[in-house]
mmCIF file of C-alpha atoms in Angstrom:
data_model
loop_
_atom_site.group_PDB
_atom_site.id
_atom_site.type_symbol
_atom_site.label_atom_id
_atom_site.label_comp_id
_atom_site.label_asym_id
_atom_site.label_seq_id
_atom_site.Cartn_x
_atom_site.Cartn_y
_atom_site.Cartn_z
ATOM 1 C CA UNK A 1021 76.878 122.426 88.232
ATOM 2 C CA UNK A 1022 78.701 126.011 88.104
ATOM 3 C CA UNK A 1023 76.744 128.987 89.784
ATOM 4 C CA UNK A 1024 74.736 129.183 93.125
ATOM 5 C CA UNK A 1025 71.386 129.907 90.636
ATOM 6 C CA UNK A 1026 71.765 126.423 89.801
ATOM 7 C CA UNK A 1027 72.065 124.682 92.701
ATOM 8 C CA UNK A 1028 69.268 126.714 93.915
ATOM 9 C CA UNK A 1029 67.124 125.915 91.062
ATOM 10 C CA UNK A 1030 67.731 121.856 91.631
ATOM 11 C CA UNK A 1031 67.055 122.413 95.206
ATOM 12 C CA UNK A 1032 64.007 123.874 94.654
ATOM 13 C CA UNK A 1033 62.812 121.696 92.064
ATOM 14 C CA UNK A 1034 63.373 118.944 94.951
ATOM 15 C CA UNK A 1035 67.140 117.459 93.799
ATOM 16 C CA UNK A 1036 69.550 117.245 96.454
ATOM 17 C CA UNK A 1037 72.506 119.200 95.704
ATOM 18 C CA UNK A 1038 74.303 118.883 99.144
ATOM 19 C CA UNK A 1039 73.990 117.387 102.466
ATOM 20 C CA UNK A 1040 72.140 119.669 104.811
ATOM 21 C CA UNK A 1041 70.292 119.121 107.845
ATOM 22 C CA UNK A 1042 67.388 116.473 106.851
ATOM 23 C CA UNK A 1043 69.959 115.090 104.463
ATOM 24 C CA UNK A 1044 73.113 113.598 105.881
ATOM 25 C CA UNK A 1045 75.158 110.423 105.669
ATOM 26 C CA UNK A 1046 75.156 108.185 108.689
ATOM 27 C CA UNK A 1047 78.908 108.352 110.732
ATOM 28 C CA UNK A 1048 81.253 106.445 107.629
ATOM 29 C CA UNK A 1049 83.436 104.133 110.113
ATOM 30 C CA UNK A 1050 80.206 102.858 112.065
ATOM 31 C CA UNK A 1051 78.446 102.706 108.492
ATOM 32 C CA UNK A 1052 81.119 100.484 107.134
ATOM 33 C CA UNK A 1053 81.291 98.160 109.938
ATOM 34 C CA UNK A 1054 77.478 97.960 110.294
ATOM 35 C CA UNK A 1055 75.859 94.500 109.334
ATOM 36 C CA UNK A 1056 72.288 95.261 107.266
ATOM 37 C CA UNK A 1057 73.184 99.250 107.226
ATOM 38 C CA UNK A 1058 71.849 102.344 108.462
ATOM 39 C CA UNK A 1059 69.023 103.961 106.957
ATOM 40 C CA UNK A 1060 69.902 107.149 104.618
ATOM 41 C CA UNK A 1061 66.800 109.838 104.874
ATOM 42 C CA UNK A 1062 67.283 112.866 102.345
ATOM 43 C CA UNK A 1063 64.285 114.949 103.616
ATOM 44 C CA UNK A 1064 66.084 118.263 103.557
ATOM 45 C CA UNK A 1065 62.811 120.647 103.167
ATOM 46 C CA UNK A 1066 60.375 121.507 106.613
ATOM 47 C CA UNK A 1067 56.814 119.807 105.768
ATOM 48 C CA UNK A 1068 54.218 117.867 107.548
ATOM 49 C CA UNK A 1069 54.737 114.394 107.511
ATOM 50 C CA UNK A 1070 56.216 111.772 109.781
ATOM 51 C CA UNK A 1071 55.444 108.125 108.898
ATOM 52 C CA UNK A 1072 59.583 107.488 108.973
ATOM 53 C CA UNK A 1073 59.185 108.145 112.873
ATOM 54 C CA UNK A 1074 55.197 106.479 113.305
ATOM 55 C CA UNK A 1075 56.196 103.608 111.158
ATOM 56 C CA UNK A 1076 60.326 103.157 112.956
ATOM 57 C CA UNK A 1077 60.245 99.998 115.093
ATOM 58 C CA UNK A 1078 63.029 100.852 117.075
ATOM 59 C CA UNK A 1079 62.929 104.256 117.549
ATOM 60 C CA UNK A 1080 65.588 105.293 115.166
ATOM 61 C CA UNK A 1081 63.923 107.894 114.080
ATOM 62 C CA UNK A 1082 63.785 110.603 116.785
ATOM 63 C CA UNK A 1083 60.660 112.298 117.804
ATOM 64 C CA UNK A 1084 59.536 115.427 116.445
ATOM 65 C CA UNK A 1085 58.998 118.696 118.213
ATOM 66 C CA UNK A 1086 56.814 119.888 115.356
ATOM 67 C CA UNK A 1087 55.049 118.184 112.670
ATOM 68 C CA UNK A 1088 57.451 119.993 110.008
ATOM 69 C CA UNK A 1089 61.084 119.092 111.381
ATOM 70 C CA UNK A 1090 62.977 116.870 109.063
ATOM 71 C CA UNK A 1091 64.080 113.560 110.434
ATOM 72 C CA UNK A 1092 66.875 112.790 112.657
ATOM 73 C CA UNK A 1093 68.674 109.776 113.225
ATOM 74 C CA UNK A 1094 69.971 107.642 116.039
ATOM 75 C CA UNK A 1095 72.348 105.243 114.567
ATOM 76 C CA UNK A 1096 72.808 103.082 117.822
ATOM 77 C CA UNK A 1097 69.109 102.475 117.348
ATOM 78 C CA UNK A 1098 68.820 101.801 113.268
ATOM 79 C CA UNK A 1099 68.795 98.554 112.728
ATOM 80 C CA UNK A 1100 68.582 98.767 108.836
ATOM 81 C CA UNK A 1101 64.939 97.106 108.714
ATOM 82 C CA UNK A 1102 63.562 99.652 106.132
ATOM 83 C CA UNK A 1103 60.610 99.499 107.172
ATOM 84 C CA UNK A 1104 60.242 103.277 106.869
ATOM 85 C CA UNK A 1105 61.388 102.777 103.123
ATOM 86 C CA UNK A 1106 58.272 101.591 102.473
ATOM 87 C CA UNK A 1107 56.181 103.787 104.332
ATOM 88 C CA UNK A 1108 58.083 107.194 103.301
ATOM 89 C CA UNK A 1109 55.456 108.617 100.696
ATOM 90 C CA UNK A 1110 58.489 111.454 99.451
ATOM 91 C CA UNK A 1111 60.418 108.393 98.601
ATOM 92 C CA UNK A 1112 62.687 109.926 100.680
ATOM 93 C CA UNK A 1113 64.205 106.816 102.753
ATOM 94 C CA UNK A 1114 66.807 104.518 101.986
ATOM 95 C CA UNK A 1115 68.993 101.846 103.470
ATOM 96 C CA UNK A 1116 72.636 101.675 102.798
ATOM 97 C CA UNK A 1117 74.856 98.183 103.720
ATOM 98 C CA UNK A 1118 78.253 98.913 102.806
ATOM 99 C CA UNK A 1119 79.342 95.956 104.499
ATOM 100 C CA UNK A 1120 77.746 93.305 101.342
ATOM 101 C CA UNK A 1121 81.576 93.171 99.427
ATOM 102 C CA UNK A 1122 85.013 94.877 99.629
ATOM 103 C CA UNK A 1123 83.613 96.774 96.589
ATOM 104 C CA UNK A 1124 80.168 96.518 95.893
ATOM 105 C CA UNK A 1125 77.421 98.090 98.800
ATOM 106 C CA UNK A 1126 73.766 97.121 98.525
ATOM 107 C CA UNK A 1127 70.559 99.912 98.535
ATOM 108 C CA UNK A 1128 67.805 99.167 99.230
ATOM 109 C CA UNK A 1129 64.759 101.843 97.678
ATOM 110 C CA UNK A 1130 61.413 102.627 97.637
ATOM 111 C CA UNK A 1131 59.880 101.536 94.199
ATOM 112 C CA UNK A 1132 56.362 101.947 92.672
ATOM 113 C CA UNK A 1133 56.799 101.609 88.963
ATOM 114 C CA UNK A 1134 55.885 98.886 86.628
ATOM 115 C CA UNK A 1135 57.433 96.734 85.650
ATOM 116 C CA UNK A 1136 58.784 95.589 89.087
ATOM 117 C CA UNK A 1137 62.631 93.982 89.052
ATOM 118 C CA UNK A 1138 63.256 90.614 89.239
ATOM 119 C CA UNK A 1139 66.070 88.938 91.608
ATOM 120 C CA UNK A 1140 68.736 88.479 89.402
ATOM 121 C CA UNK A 1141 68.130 90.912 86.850
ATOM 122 C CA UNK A 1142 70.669 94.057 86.106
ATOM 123 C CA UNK A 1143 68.838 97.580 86.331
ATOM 124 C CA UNK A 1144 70.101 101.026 85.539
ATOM 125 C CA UNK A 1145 71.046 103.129 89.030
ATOM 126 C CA UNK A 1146 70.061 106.400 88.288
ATOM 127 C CA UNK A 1147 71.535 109.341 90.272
ATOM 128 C CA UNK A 1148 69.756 112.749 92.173
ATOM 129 C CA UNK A 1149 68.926 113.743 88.276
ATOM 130 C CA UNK A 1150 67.520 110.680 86.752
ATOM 131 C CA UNK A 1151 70.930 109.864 85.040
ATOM 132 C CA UNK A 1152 72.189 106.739 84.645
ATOM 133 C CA UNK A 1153 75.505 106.101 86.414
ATOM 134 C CA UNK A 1154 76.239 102.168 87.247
ATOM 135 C CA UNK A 1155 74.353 98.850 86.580
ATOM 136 C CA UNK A 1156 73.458 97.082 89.633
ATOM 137 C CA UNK A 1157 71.983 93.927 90.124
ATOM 138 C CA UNK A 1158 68.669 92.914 91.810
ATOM 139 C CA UNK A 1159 69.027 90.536 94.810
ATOM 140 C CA UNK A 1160 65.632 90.917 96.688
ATOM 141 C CA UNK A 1161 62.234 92.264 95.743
ATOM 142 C CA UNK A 1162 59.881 93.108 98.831
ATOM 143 C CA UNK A 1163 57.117 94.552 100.076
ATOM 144 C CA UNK A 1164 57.143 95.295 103.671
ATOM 145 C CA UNK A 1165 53.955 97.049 104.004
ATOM 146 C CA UNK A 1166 51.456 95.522 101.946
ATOM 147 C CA UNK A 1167 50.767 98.525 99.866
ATOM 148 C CA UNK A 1168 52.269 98.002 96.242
ATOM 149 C CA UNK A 1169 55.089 100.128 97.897
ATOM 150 C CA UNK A 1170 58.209 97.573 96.951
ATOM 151 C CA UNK A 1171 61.899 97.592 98.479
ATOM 152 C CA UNK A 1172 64.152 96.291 96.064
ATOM 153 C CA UNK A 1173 67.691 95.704 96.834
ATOM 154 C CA UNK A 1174 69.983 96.427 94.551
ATOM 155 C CA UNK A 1175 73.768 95.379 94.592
ATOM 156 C CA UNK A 1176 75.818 99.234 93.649
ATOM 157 C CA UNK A 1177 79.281 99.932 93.500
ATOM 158 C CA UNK A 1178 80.468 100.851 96.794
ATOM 159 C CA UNK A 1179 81.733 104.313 95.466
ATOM 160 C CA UNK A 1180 78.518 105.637 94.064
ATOM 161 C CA UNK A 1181 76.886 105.002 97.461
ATOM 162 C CA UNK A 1182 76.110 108.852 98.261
ATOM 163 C CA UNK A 1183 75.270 109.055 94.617
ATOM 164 C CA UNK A 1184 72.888 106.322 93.185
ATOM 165 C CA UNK A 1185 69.019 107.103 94.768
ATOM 166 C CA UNK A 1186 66.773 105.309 91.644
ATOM 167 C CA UNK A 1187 66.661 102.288 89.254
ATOM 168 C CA UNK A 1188 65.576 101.914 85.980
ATOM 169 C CA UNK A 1189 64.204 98.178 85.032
ATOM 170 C CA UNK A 1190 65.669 97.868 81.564
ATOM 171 C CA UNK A 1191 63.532 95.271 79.417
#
């Protein structure tokens, strides 16, 4: 990306092009150290919704003062359920576990496409602008909320956590 017009023209098209309030990575030495992860919410623009907060069993998410904030986190609360994964309808949420292998990190995202992955299968991880930037490997398939919103976990190179926010299912 070179000039400011283009970042602002991602932005605006909805691509994250840096962290900013709505959009930031949880604390990196608690995040490495935390069993299941934290959950990763890039929700950087003010609109109404709030089913990450509603839908948070432990109160991770904080309450909002108005209808339009964007989320905030309290890590000592997340316990990495993603349950608001599945109930984000921006596709928004995520959950990061950088503690699965010395190298490797697993994501778990929201997915609505057909075909749906299988466990066990490698699928493209696609970065902020659809580009495909690692394999990664399926090792769950769920769907929390009963809606035909899946969670599928995907094993990603620990490196490309910040980067990698989409799969491809490669037939």
């Amino acid at each position: 990306m070179g000039c400011t017009c283009d970042k602002e023209k991602l932005f605006n098209s909805g691509i994250l092009v840096e962290h900013t309030e709505g959009a930031v990575l949880p604390p990196q030495e608690a995040w490495e150290a935390k069993k299941g992860g934290y959950v990763v919410i890039e929700c950087p623009k003010r609109i109404p919704c709030n089913p990450c907060y509603t839908s948070c069993p432990t109160g991770a998410v904080l309450p909002f003062e108005d209808i339009n904030d964007v989320p905030q986190i309290d890590y000592a609360k997340c316990t990495g359920c993603g349950i608001c994964v599945s109930r984000c309808p921006g596709l928004a949420c995520f959950v990061i576990d950088m503690t699965y292998a010395a190298d490797k990190a697993v994501i778990k995202l929201p997915y609505e496409m057909l075909p749906l992955p299988e466990k066990g299968k490698t699928v493209k991880c696609l970065d902020r602008t659809g580009e495909a930037v690692a394999d990664g490997e399926v090792i769950a398939v769920t769907e929390p909320s009963k809606d035909r919103t899946y969670v599928v976990s995907v094993v990603i190179p620990k490196e490309m956590a910040d980067q990698i926010r989409a799969i491809k299912v490669v037939c």
